[in-house]
């Protein structure tokens, strides 16, 4: 016993334990090669063997050295339960098993560093959206539409919409003519591929989303837009016509913007929009974090940075008030694109969401072209676990409060509301989207589900969620070329396209029974809840 | 499904004609009520066409409250017509004690005011009277406008007509324009205010069908204008949007349809006026009206309008004989009052069409 200290970390302290059947193993080495966390390794074990070879039993005992696969007992190499070993083993000889008696939360902080991981919140069980049902079904007086035959207008605005009395119309001979410029508004599909940067994602994963976006636009007639994330994007894309499908993001670190600005003179088309990230729902009040491990050479090139941890500050430095800071940023960005590109803002859902929204709505310059509210269930990338699990707001009530505040002022729709954070968490993004739209959103944005469609195995129960380590076993959130190569770009893009086509059909399936051929923005009467508190809070009907 | 109707004529006619228009469409009545708005009046009201006419149903106390309010606010009554109801018979009608139709002279300090100022005064007065009567539970005020009379009651339309002696043309009540509906709305409680047609500042409208965007329409309209109140029926949204587009925004009439049933973006994108139509669709998205419906509207200048939802899920037909034009949900109604007309010329407006009938009974129709 004296060589083992009771404080030593053992496999039993880790969240996942490897179940290994030596008798089935052929020692092919696939599992250890596949394990990007190096949580398993080949080892030699001294075994006692009893054999008898004669006609009569004459057992004799001897010792043999046998090769085995063994789990590494260190926090740095803890198994994440990703299951790549099980996936690749030809004999089904190995698999991770959840360890309910894990001491991981205690031992993992032994380096004096906060615990980091990717994924989404793990503690917030249950979603409001799942307690809401589309309850008004058209019957005899207002017949339901046929979702297969009717045409549906499934588009949402991205850009500042003027109030009717602000429209610069002049009437001439029974016709109205726009006699002045209006702020730019792009009508796009009500589902935006959310901001995940090159850097956070592997270039191949990012490319797969971009490919899916272009395919959906050009082949499927679905004007889906993709947000670049903070890291900038390849010059080739900036200078291509496909830029029109991209929303460029500027966050507090301004990473990648140098390149974007340099590419501006050679841009053939305008981007679909600009999204200024003030905060994110997964870790509100935190900035961005790209660990040095993920800052590969091409990332350094795109972002113009050395290989180091890239931390965006929690706010845009040097700007201190909503009115002033937002206007400054918007004015400069609008000026950069000659006021042709709408600019929106993304904030984390919080107690002050409505205040921010009200401020934006009252902005006399009519600059803000969208308010993106990101809820607690959003997020991937790298975050401190304490932030992921213990900070933030569910998005639904915040969205509703913003919408109702606009209603009170008669300004609904003027700054389009986009909501996200956990959209598609339970697999059905169409249902989530429609419910959010009925509550007042013009559209939704979703990110995590895209990487899940590409093959990410991370989930809400603590499986994998290692986006922060640069060792993503699916080749999605890594910059290690050997790991990234695991991702089949075409297959990943195809999965996203197929999901979106299904989502489009499902949206129609939900719009048809409520009799709507255009998006039912603010049609809260179409929803009901079986929970009184939710019904009260959201001002929808309570049913039981 | 409701039935709606309207008659516009070069000659004054009696409301019994409107009843005959509605009678053959009786399967669309559920005996819950009858309502009509008459405009361009003759008969007892022919001498004071420029003076506002108050239409209300009330109790004795309500009548006194109205008199006091009007006197306090310097309105002088000029003449009144109080229909003597046919009492004693077993009629299906929830009659109020009084139906008052009274012309007033404007307050003295308003006599030289502009029409815009008078419009506001008349609206404010009606709203104030409505609140007064509503709070006391003593009556209902339907319209207060020059040359416009509104009658609404709960019960069997035939019995209501009998009660008000509307079957017999004694020359008292004559008009050139009438909009009528023989039913209460079915979405909510049966209350007098919920009966179509609805009226606001010269605009009259009744609808057949459903507006599934009621909630979002209502939420938006509430903040647009002080006159947009009540919302006892989802059909009021049609009226308020019409008033907003034509009266508040002062847009030409063709844009009303672009607001309530905007073209799909795909169609907008290939039109010459795409910039304007896109701007309208963006800014007035919350006034879009969805659901199966047909409307008939009457404008302050007496022009009649009809149009349908964007999928044409409710019927409407327009027919005329040169002296009279009628609009009805079903052609059998028009057949009853204009049997000699050339039916081949009847118009069945489609989903993207607007039909307007002007004072000369010229019919204009165009695709949205």
PDB file of N, CA, C and O in Angstrom, chain A residues 136 141-143 145 150 153 155 161-162 164-165 167 169 174-178 185 187 221 403 407 410 412 515-518 521-525, chain B residues 210 212-213 215-216 219-220 223 244 248-249 251-252 254-255 263-266 275-276 278-284 286 288 290-292 311 313-314:
ATOM      1  N   UNK A 136     -53.820  25.938 -31.493  1.00  0.00           N
ATOM      2  CA  UNK A 136     -54.952  26.365 -32.308  1.00  0.00           C
ATOM      3  C   UNK A 136     -54.857  25.671 -33.661  1.00  0.00           C
ATOM      4  O   UNK A 136     -53.985  25.970 -34.466  1.00  0.00           O
ATOM      5  N   UNK A 141     -64.201  26.760 -39.763  1.00  0.00           N
ATOM      6  CA  UNK A 141     -64.341  28.164 -40.171  1.00  0.00           C
ATOM      7  C   UNK A 141     -63.085  28.683 -40.859  1.00  0.00           C
ATOM      8  O   UNK A 141     -63.136  29.560 -41.701  1.00  0.00           O
ATOM      9  N   UNK A 142     -61.941  28.173 -40.461  1.00  0.00           N
ATOM     10  CA  UNK A 142     -60.679  28.636 -41.041  1.00  0.00           C
ATOM     11  C   UNK A 142     -59.877  27.409 -41.464  1.00  0.00           C
ATOM     12  O   UNK A 142     -59.023  26.942 -40.755  1.00  0.00           O
ATOM     13  N   UNK A 143     -60.201  26.871 -42.620  1.00  0.00           N
ATOM     14  CA  UNK A 143     -59.634  25.574 -42.985  1.00  0.00           C
ATOM     15  C   UNK A 143     -58.117  25.535 -42.938  1.00  0.00           C
ATOM     16  O   UNK A 143     -57.446  26.504 -43.288  1.00  0.00           O
ATOM     17  N   UNK A 145     -54.437  24.506 -44.151  1.00  0.00           N
ATOM     18  CA  UNK A 145     -53.887  24.460 -45.502  1.00  0.00           C
ATOM     19  C   UNK A 145     -53.272  23.087 -45.744  1.00  0.00           C
ATOM     20  O   UNK A 145     -52.969  22.351 -44.803  1.00  0.00           O
ATOM     21  N   UNK A 150     -50.049  23.914 -50.924  1.00  0.00           N
ATOM     22  CA  UNK A 150     -50.030  25.364 -50.830  1.00  0.00           C
ATOM     23  C   UNK A 150     -48.610  25.892 -50.916  1.00  0.00           C
ATOM     24  O   UNK A 150     -47.652  25.192 -50.612  1.00  0.00           O
ATOM     25  N   UNK A 153     -44.640  31.318 -47.696  1.00  0.00           N
ATOM     26  CA  UNK A 153     -43.656  32.383 -47.787  1.00  0.00           C
ATOM     27  C   UNK A 153     -42.792  32.328 -46.530  1.00  0.00           C
ATOM     28  O   UNK A 153     -43.073  33.006 -45.544  1.00  0.00           O
ATOM     29  N   UNK A 155     -39.832  33.411 -45.164  1.00  0.00           N
ATOM     30  CA  UNK A 155     -38.666  34.296 -45.106  1.00  0.00           C
ATOM     31  C   UNK A 155     -38.845  35.305 -43.969  1.00  0.00           C
ATOM     32  O   UNK A 155     -39.968  35.598 -43.565  1.00  0.00           O
ATOM     33  N   UNK A 161     -36.338  47.883 -40.092  1.00  0.00           N
ATOM     34  CA  UNK A 161     -37.598  48.129 -40.792  1.00  0.00           C
ATOM     35  C   UNK A 161     -38.188  49.440 -40.277  1.00  0.00           C
ATOM     36  O   UNK A 161     -38.305  49.644 -39.067  1.00  0.00           O
ATOM     37  N   UNK A 162     -38.539  50.312 -41.187  1.00  0.00           N
ATOM     38  CA  UNK A 162     -39.102  51.600 -40.767  1.00  0.00           C
ATOM     39  C   UNK A 162     -40.566  51.448 -40.391  1.00  0.00           C
ATOM     40  O   UNK A 162     -41.267  50.586 -40.920  1.00  0.00           O
ATOM     41  N   UNK A 164     -44.453  52.533 -40.560  1.00  0.00           N
ATOM     42  CA  UNK A 164     -45.164  52.918 -41.794  1.00  0.00           C
ATOM     43  C   UNK A 164     -45.147  54.417 -42.068  1.00  0.00           C
ATOM     44  O   UNK A 164     -45.072  54.841 -43.212  1.00  0.00           O
ATOM     45  N   UNK A 165     -45.198  55.217 -40.996  1.00  0.00           N
ATOM     46  CA  UNK A 165     -45.244  56.670 -41.222  1.00  0.00           C
ATOM     47  C   UNK A 165     -43.864  57.226 -41.557  1.00  0.00           C
ATOM     48  O   UNK A 165     -43.747  58.383 -41.946  1.00  0.00           O
ATOM     49  N   UNK A 167     -41.899  55.790 -43.795  1.00  0.00           N
ATOM     50  CA  UNK A 167     -41.537  55.418 -45.165  1.00  0.00           C
ATOM     51  C   UNK A 167     -41.510  56.661 -46.053  1.00  0.00           C
ATOM     52  O   UNK A 167     -42.474  57.436 -46.063  1.00  0.00           O
ATOM     53  N   UNK A 169     -42.452  57.860 -48.799  1.00  0.00           N
ATOM     54  CA  UNK A 169     -43.324  57.687 -49.965  1.00  0.00           C
ATOM     55  C   UNK A 169     -43.850  59.028 -50.466  1.00  0.00           C
ATOM     56  O   UNK A 169     -44.190  59.903 -49.673  1.00  0.00           O
ATOM     57  N   UNK A 174     -52.040  58.045 -58.131  1.00  0.00           N
ATOM     58  CA  UNK A 174     -52.526  56.791 -57.547  1.00  0.00           C
ATOM     59  C   UNK A 174     -51.444  55.771 -57.269  1.00  0.00           C
ATOM     60  O   UNK A 174     -51.728  54.629 -56.925  1.00  0.00           O
ATOM     61  N   UNK A 175     -50.195  56.177 -57.432  1.00  0.00           N
ATOM     62  CA  UNK A 175     -49.081  55.248 -57.168  1.00  0.00           C
ATOM     63  C   UNK A 175     -48.191  55.838 -56.083  1.00  0.00           C
ATOM     64  O   UNK A 175     -48.006  57.050 -56.017  1.00  0.00           O
ATOM     65  N   UNK A 176     -47.612  54.943 -55.283  1.00  0.00           N
ATOM     66  CA  UNK A 176     -46.630  55.391 -54.294  1.00  0.00           C
ATOM     67  C   UNK A 176     -45.228  55.185 -54.855  1.00  0.00           C
ATOM     68  O   UNK A 176     -44.958  54.183 -55.511  1.00  0.00           O
ATOM     69  N   UNK A 177     -44.372  56.143 -54.595  1.00  0.00           N
ATOM     70  CA  UNK A 177     -42.984  55.991 -55.030  1.00  0.00           C
ATOM     71  C   UNK A 177     -42.061  56.240 -53.853  1.00  0.00           C
ATOM     72  O   UNK A 177     -42.251  57.196 -53.097  1.00  0.00           O
ATOM     73  N   UNK A 178     -41.058  55.395 -53.717  1.00  0.00           N
ATOM     74  CA  UNK A 178     -40.036  55.615 -52.685  1.00  0.00           C
ATOM     75  C   UNK A 178     -39.184  56.776 -53.165  1.00  0.00           C
ATOM     76  O   UNK A 178     -38.553  56.694 -54.215  1.00  0.00           O
ATOM     77  N   UNK A 185     -32.623  45.957 -45.915  1.00  0.00           N
ATOM     78  CA  UNK A 185     -33.241  44.792 -45.267  1.00  0.00           C
ATOM     79  C   UNK A 185     -33.092  43.606 -46.211  1.00  0.00           C
ATOM     80  O   UNK A 185     -33.443  43.691 -47.382  1.00  0.00           O
ATOM     81  N   UNK A 187     -34.269  39.745 -46.895  1.00  0.00           N
ATOM     82  CA  UNK A 187     -35.247  38.738 -46.478  1.00  0.00           C
ATOM     83  C   UNK A 187     -34.615  37.366 -46.662  1.00  0.00           C
ATOM     84  O   UNK A 187     -34.240  36.993 -47.775  1.00  0.00           O
ATOM     85  N   UNK A 221     -33.448  26.469 -53.246  1.00  0.00           N
ATOM     86  CA  UNK A 221     -34.268  27.671 -53.131  1.00  0.00           C
ATOM     87  C   UNK A 221     -34.572  28.044 -51.681  1.00  0.00           C
ATOM     88  O   UNK A 221     -35.644  28.537 -51.365  1.00  0.00           O
ATOM     89  N   UNK A 403     -40.500  41.191 -27.323  1.00  0.00           N
ATOM     90  CA  UNK A 403     -41.567  41.355 -28.311  1.00  0.00           C
ATOM     91  C   UNK A 403     -42.718  42.166 -27.713  1.00  0.00           C
ATOM     92  O   UNK A 403     -43.224  43.107 -28.332  1.00  0.00           O
ATOM     93  N   UNK A 407     -44.492  45.612 -28.745  1.00  0.00           N
ATOM     94  CA  UNK A 407     -45.946  45.707 -28.974  1.00  0.00           C
ATOM     95  C   UNK A 407     -46.521  46.919 -28.254  1.00  0.00           C
ATOM     96  O   UNK A 407     -47.300  47.691 -28.804  1.00  0.00           O
ATOM     97  N   UNK A 410     -45.889  49.855 -30.144  1.00  0.00           N
ATOM     98  CA  UNK A 410     -46.300  49.832 -31.546  1.00  0.00           C
ATOM     99  C   UNK A 410     -45.120  49.754 -32.492  1.00  0.00           C
ATOM    100  O   UNK A 410     -45.180  50.236 -33.613  1.00  0.00           O
ATOM    101  N   UNK A 412     -43.357  46.740 -33.062  1.00  0.00           N
ATOM    102  CA  UNK A 412     -42.955  45.360 -33.339  1.00  0.00           C
ATOM    103  C   UNK A 412     -42.547  45.207 -34.795  1.00  0.00           C
ATOM    104  O   UNK A 412     -43.155  45.776 -35.678  1.00  0.00           O
ATOM    105  N   UNK A 515     -53.248  27.447 -40.437  1.00  0.00           N
ATOM    106  CA  UNK A 515     -53.829  28.196 -41.559  1.00  0.00           C
ATOM    107  C   UNK A 515     -52.979  29.340 -42.059  1.00  0.00           C
ATOM    108  O   UNK A 515     -53.494  30.276 -42.655  1.00  0.00           O
ATOM    109  N   UNK A 516     -51.658  29.285 -41.825  1.00  0.00           N
ATOM    110  CA  UNK A 516     -50.801  30.406 -42.213  1.00  0.00           C
ATOM    111  C   UNK A 516     -49.902  30.056 -43.379  1.00  0.00           C
ATOM    112  O   UNK A 516     -49.175  29.069 -43.330  1.00  0.00           O
ATOM    113  N   UNK A 517     -49.928  30.913 -44.381  1.00  0.00           N
ATOM    114  CA  UNK A 517     -49.008  30.688 -45.483  1.00  0.00           C
ATOM    115  C   UNK A 517     -47.791  31.601 -45.372  1.00  0.00           C
ATOM    116  O   UNK A 517     -46.823  31.445 -46.085  1.00  0.00           O
ATOM    117  N   UNK A 518     -47.841  32.577 -44.468  1.00  0.00           N
ATOM    118  CA  UNK A 518     -46.639  33.350 -44.175  1.00  0.00           C
ATOM    119  C   UNK A 518     -46.299  33.105 -42.703  1.00  0.00           C
ATOM    120  O   UNK A 518     -47.117  32.582 -41.948  1.00  0.00           O
ATOM    121  N   UNK A 521     -45.499  35.379 -37.184  1.00  0.00           N
ATOM    122  CA  UNK A 521     -44.746  36.138 -36.177  1.00  0.00           C
ATOM    123  C   UNK A 521     -45.711  36.780 -35.176  1.00  0.00           C
ATOM    124  O   UNK A 521     -46.614  37.510 -35.575  1.00  0.00           O
ATOM    125  N   UNK A 522     -45.534  36.479 -33.914  1.00  0.00           N
ATOM    126  CA  UNK A 522     -46.389  37.076 -32.884  1.00  0.00           C
ATOM    127  C   UNK A 522     -47.761  36.457 -32.777  1.00  0.00           C
ATOM    128  O   UNK A 522     -48.613  36.976 -32.072  1.00  0.00           O
ATOM    129  N   UNK A 523     -47.968  35.333 -33.466  1.00  0.00           N
ATOM    130  CA  UNK A 523     -49.301  34.703 -33.362  1.00  0.00           C
ATOM    131  C   UNK A 523     -49.349  33.836 -32.120  1.00  0.00           C
ATOM    132  O   UNK A 523     -49.477  32.615 -32.187  1.00  0.00           O
ATOM    133  N   UNK A 524     -49.258  34.485 -30.968  1.00  0.00           N
ATOM    134  CA  UNK A 524     -49.186  33.737 -29.714  1.00  0.00           C
ATOM    135  C   UNK A 524     -50.473  32.969 -29.446  1.00  0.00           C
ATOM    136  O   UNK A 524     -50.483  32.024 -28.661  1.00  0.00           O
ATOM    137  N   UNK A 525     -51.556  33.359 -30.100  1.00  0.00           N
ATOM    138  CA  UNK A 525     -52.813  32.649 -29.894  1.00  0.00           C
ATOM    139  C   UNK A 525     -52.762  31.236 -30.477  1.00  0.00           C
ATOM    140  O   UNK A 525     -53.644  30.433 -30.206  1.00  0.00           O
TER     141      UNK A 525
ATOM    142  N   UNK B 210     -62.870  34.581 -41.501  1.00  0.00           N
ATOM    143  CA  UNK B 210     -62.023  34.460 -40.313  1.00  0.00           C
ATOM    144  C   UNK B 210     -60.731  35.208 -40.560  1.00  0.00           C
ATOM    145  O   UNK B 210     -60.213  35.228 -41.671  1.00  0.00           O
ATOM    146  N   UNK B 212     -57.177  34.859 -39.077  1.00  0.00           N
ATOM    147  CA  UNK B 212     -56.356  34.097 -38.122  1.00  0.00           C
ATOM    148  C   UNK B 212     -55.186  34.915 -37.592  1.00  0.00           C
ATOM    149  O   UNK B 212     -54.496  34.477 -36.690  1.00  0.00           O
ATOM    150  N   UNK B 213     -54.961  36.098 -38.148  1.00  0.00           N
ATOM    151  CA  UNK B 213     -53.912  36.977 -37.614  1.00  0.00           C
ATOM    152  C   UNK B 213     -54.493  37.992 -36.628  1.00  0.00           C
ATOM    153  O   UNK B 213     -53.889  39.032 -36.383  1.00  0.00           O
ATOM    154  N   UNK B 215     -54.803  38.212 -33.387  1.00  0.00           N
ATOM    155  CA  UNK B 215     -54.013  38.635 -32.231  1.00  0.00           C
ATOM    156  C   UNK B 215     -52.896  39.599 -32.630  1.00  0.00           C
ATOM    157  O   UNK B 215     -52.719  40.653 -32.027  1.00  0.00           O
ATOM    158  N   UNK B 216     -52.151  39.225 -33.670  1.00  0.00           N
ATOM    159  CA  UNK B 216     -51.041  40.112 -34.036  1.00  0.00           C
ATOM    160  C   UNK B 216     -51.548  41.408 -34.659  1.00  0.00           C
ATOM    161  O   UNK B 216     -50.967  42.457 -34.451  1.00  0.00           O
ATOM    162  N   UNK B 219     -52.753  43.500 -31.616  1.00  0.00           N
ATOM    163  CA  UNK B 219     -51.638  44.019 -30.824  1.00  0.00           C
ATOM    164  C   UNK B 219     -50.983  45.215 -31.508  1.00  0.00           C
ATOM    165  O   UNK B 219     -50.521  46.146 -30.857  1.00  0.00           O
ATOM    166  N   UNK B 220     -50.957  45.173 -32.825  1.00  0.00           N
ATOM    167  CA  UNK B 220     -50.321  46.276 -33.544  1.00  0.00           C
ATOM    168  C   UNK B 220     -51.259  47.478 -33.640  1.00  0.00           C
ATOM    169  O   UNK B 220     -50.861  48.621 -33.413  1.00  0.00           O
ATOM    170  N   UNK B 223     -51.930  50.363 -30.834  1.00  0.00           N
ATOM    171  CA  UNK B 223     -51.080  51.522 -30.591  1.00  0.00           C
ATOM    172  C   UNK B 223     -51.090  52.506 -31.763  1.00  0.00           C
ATOM    173  O   UNK B 223     -50.432  53.537 -31.709  1.00  0.00           O
ATOM    174  N   UNK B 244     -56.487  52.983 -41.513  1.00  0.00           N
ATOM    175  CA  UNK B 244     -55.082  53.384 -41.342  1.00  0.00           C
ATOM    176  C   UNK B 244     -54.424  53.664 -42.693  1.00  0.00           C
ATOM    177  O   UNK B 244     -53.749  54.668 -42.870  1.00  0.00           O
ATOM    178  N   UNK B 248     -55.117  57.511 -42.459  1.00  0.00           N
ATOM    179  CA  UNK B 248     -53.937  57.962 -41.707  1.00  0.00           C
ATOM    180  C   UNK B 248     -52.714  58.098 -42.606  1.00  0.00           C
ATOM    181  O   UNK B 248     -52.022  59.098 -42.580  1.00  0.00           O
ATOM    182  N   UNK B 249     -52.429  57.041 -43.379  1.00  0.00           N
ATOM    183  CA  UNK B 249     -51.259  57.116 -44.253  1.00  0.00           C
ATOM    184  C   UNK B 249     -51.564  57.861 -45.556  1.00  0.00           C
ATOM    185  O   UNK B 249     -50.658  58.266 -46.265  1.00  0.00           O
ATOM    186  N   UNK B 251     -52.664  56.707 -48.335  1.00  0.00           N
ATOM    187  CA  UNK B 251     -52.182  55.984 -49.510  1.00  0.00           C
ATOM    188  C   UNK B 251     -53.350  55.727 -50.465  1.00  0.00           C
ATOM    189  O   UNK B 251     -54.499  55.589 -50.032  1.00  0.00           O
ATOM    190  N   UNK B 252     -53.068  55.622 -51.745  1.00  0.00           N
ATOM    191  CA  UNK B 252     -54.143  55.275 -52.699  1.00  0.00           C
ATOM    192  C   UNK B 252     -54.737  53.901 -52.372  1.00  0.00           C
ATOM    193  O   UNK B 252     -54.056  53.042 -51.792  1.00  0.00           O
ATOM    194  N   UNK B 254     -55.350  51.238 -53.913  1.00  0.00           N
ATOM    195  CA  UNK B 254     -54.814  49.957 -54.387  1.00  0.00           C
ATOM    196  C   UNK B 254     -53.848  49.339 -53.373  1.00  0.00           C
ATOM    197  O   UNK B 254     -53.605  48.136 -53.389  1.00  0.00           O
ATOM    198  N   UNK B 255     -53.328  50.163 -52.470  1.00  0.00           N
ATOM    199  CA  UNK B 255     -52.345  49.629 -51.525  1.00  0.00           C
ATOM    200  C   UNK B 255     -52.981  48.927 -50.319  1.00  0.00           C
ATOM    201  O   UNK B 255     -52.313  48.248 -49.563  1.00  0.00           O
ATOM    202  N   UNK B 263     -48.266  40.345 -51.602  1.00  0.00           N
ATOM    203  CA  UNK B 263     -47.832  39.333 -52.566  1.00  0.00           C
ATOM    204  C   UNK B 263     -46.668  38.552 -51.987  1.00  0.00           C
ATOM    205  O   UNK B 263     -45.896  39.087 -51.196  1.00  0.00           O
ATOM    206  N   UNK B 264     -46.532  37.300 -52.393  1.00  0.00           N
ATOM    207  CA  UNK B 264     -45.338  36.552 -51.967  1.00  0.00           C
ATOM    208  C   UNK B 264     -44.080  37.263 -52.488  1.00  0.00           C
ATOM    209  O   UNK B 264     -44.112  37.898 -53.544  1.00  0.00           O
ATOM    210  N   UNK B 265     -42.997  37.124 -51.750  1.00  0.00           N
ATOM    211  CA  UNK B 265     -41.759  37.811 -52.129  1.00  0.00           C
ATOM    212  C   UNK B 265     -41.309  37.430 -53.536  1.00  0.00           C
ATOM    213  O   UNK B 265     -40.740  38.243 -54.256  1.00  0.00           O
ATOM    214  N   UNK B 266     -41.573  36.202 -53.883  1.00  0.00           N
ATOM    215  CA  UNK B 266     -41.168  35.757 -55.202  1.00  0.00           C
ATOM    216  C   UNK B 266     -41.852  36.589 -56.295  1.00  0.00           C
ATOM    217  O   UNK B 266     -41.236  36.953 -57.297  1.00  0.00           O
ATOM    218  N   UNK B 275     -39.640  47.782 -55.044  1.00  0.00           N
ATOM    219  CA  UNK B 275     -39.076  48.527 -53.910  1.00  0.00           C
ATOM    220  C   UNK B 275     -40.201  49.010 -53.001  1.00  0.00           C
ATOM    221  O   UNK B 275     -40.126  48.864 -51.769  1.00  0.00           O
ATOM    222  N   UNK B 276     -41.257  49.530 -53.604  1.00  0.00           N
ATOM    223  CA  UNK B 276     -42.373  50.045 -52.805  1.00  0.00           C
ATOM    224  C   UNK B 276     -43.124  48.895 -52.124  1.00  0.00           C
ATOM    225  O   UNK B 276     -43.441  48.965 -50.935  1.00  0.00           O
ATOM    226  N   UNK B 278     -42.045  45.944 -51.372  1.00  0.00           N
ATOM    227  CA  UNK B 278     -41.231  45.341 -50.312  1.00  0.00           C
ATOM    228  C   UNK B 278     -41.275  46.214 -49.071  1.00  0.00           C
ATOM    229  O   UNK B 278     -41.431  45.719 -47.950  1.00  0.00           O
ATOM    230  N   UNK B 279     -41.147  47.522 -49.273  1.00  0.00           N
ATOM    231  CA  UNK B 279     -41.179  48.431 -48.118  1.00  0.00           C
ATOM    232  C   UNK B 279     -42.512  48.320 -47.387  1.00  0.00           C
ATOM    233  O   UNK B 279     -42.558  48.307 -46.152  1.00  0.00           O
ATOM    234  N   UNK B 280     -43.583  48.210 -48.147  1.00  0.00           N
ATOM    235  CA  UNK B 280     -44.911  48.099 -47.523  1.00  0.00           C
ATOM    236  C   UNK B 280     -45.014  46.785 -46.753  1.00  0.00           C
ATOM    237  O   UNK B 280     -45.460  46.735 -45.608  1.00  0.00           O
ATOM    238  N   UNK B 281     -44.573  45.723 -47.387  1.00  0.00           N
ATOM    239  CA  UNK B 281     -44.687  44.427 -46.730  1.00  0.00           C
ATOM    240  C   UNK B 281     -43.843  44.394 -45.455  1.00  0.00           C
ATOM    241  O   UNK B 281     -44.239  43.805 -44.442  1.00  0.00           O
ATOM    242  N   UNK B 282     -42.681  45.018 -45.505  1.00  0.00           N
ATOM    243  CA  UNK B 282     -41.824  45.052 -44.323  1.00  0.00           C
ATOM    244  C   UNK B 282     -42.451  45.845 -43.191  1.00  0.00           C
ATOM    245  O   UNK B 282     -42.542  45.391 -42.057  1.00  0.00           O
ATOM    246  N   UNK B 283     -42.866  47.056 -43.532  1.00  0.00           N
ATOM    247  CA  UNK B 283     -43.283  47.976 -42.478  1.00  0.00           C
ATOM    248  C   UNK B 283     -44.667  47.651 -41.932  1.00  0.00           C
ATOM    249  O   UNK B 283     -44.972  47.996 -40.804  1.00  0.00           O
ATOM    250  N   UNK B 284     -45.497  47.019 -42.743  1.00  0.00           N
ATOM    251  CA  UNK B 284     -46.858  46.757 -42.293  1.00  0.00           C
ATOM    252  C   UNK B 284     -47.142  45.265 -42.175  1.00  0.00           C
ATOM    253  O   UNK B 284     -48.289  44.839 -42.281  1.00  0.00           O
ATOM    254  N   UNK B 286     -47.388  43.464 -39.714  1.00  0.00           N
ATOM    255  CA  UNK B 286     -48.314  43.092 -38.644  1.00  0.00           C
ATOM    256  C   UNK B 286     -49.763  43.429 -38.974  1.00  0.00           C
ATOM    257  O   UNK B 286     -50.656  43.169 -38.184  1.00  0.00           O
ATOM    258  N   UNK B 288     -50.898  42.370 -41.967  1.00  0.00           N
ATOM    259  CA  UNK B 288     -51.285  41.311 -42.895  1.00  0.00           C
ATOM    260  C   UNK B 288     -52.442  40.538 -42.272  1.00  0.00           C
ATOM    261  O   UNK B 288     -52.477  40.335 -41.059  1.00  0.00           O
ATOM    262  N   UNK B 290     -54.641  37.029 -42.435  1.00  0.00           N
ATOM    263  CA  UNK B 290     -54.597  35.676 -42.946  1.00  0.00           C
ATOM    264  C   UNK B 290     -55.884  34.971 -42.573  1.00  0.00           C
ATOM    265  O   UNK B 290     -56.559  35.372 -41.642  1.00  0.00           O
ATOM    266  N   UNK B 291     -56.189  33.931 -43.283  1.00  0.00           N
ATOM    267  CA  UNK B 291     -57.417  33.201 -42.983  1.00  0.00           C
ATOM    268  C   UNK B 291     -58.409  33.434 -44.096  1.00  0.00           C
ATOM    269  O   UNK B 291     -58.277  34.370 -44.875  1.00  0.00           O
ATOM    270  N   UNK B 292     -59.418  32.578 -44.189  1.00  0.00           N
ATOM    271  CA  UNK B 292     -60.379  32.691 -45.279  1.00  0.00           C
ATOM    272  C   UNK B 292     -61.335  33.847 -45.032  1.00  0.00           C
ATOM    273  O   UNK B 292     -61.982  33.904 -43.984  1.00  0.00           O
ATOM    274  N   UNK B 311     -56.216  33.434 -50.919  1.00  0.00           N
ATOM    275  CA  UNK B 311     -56.428  32.115 -51.528  1.00  0.00           C
ATOM    276  C   UNK B 311     -57.842  31.935 -52.046  1.00  0.00           C
ATOM    277  O   UNK B 311     -58.191  30.881 -52.548  1.00  0.00           O
ATOM    278  N   UNK B 313     -60.835  31.798 -50.409  1.00  0.00           N
ATOM    279  CA  UNK B 313     -61.512  30.718 -49.701  1.00  0.00           C
ATOM    280  C   UNK B 313     -62.931  31.102 -49.271  1.00  0.00           C
ATOM    281  O   UNK B 313     -63.611  30.330 -48.621  1.00  0.00           O
ATOM    282  N   UNK B 314     -63.363  32.320 -49.613  1.00  0.00           N
ATOM    283  CA  UNK B 314     -64.747  32.715 -49.325  1.00  0.00           C
ATOM    284  C   UNK B 314     -65.329  33.358 -50.586  1.00  0.00           C
ATOM    285  O   UNK B 314     -64.629  34.060 -51.316  1.00  0.00           O
TER     286      UNK B 314
END
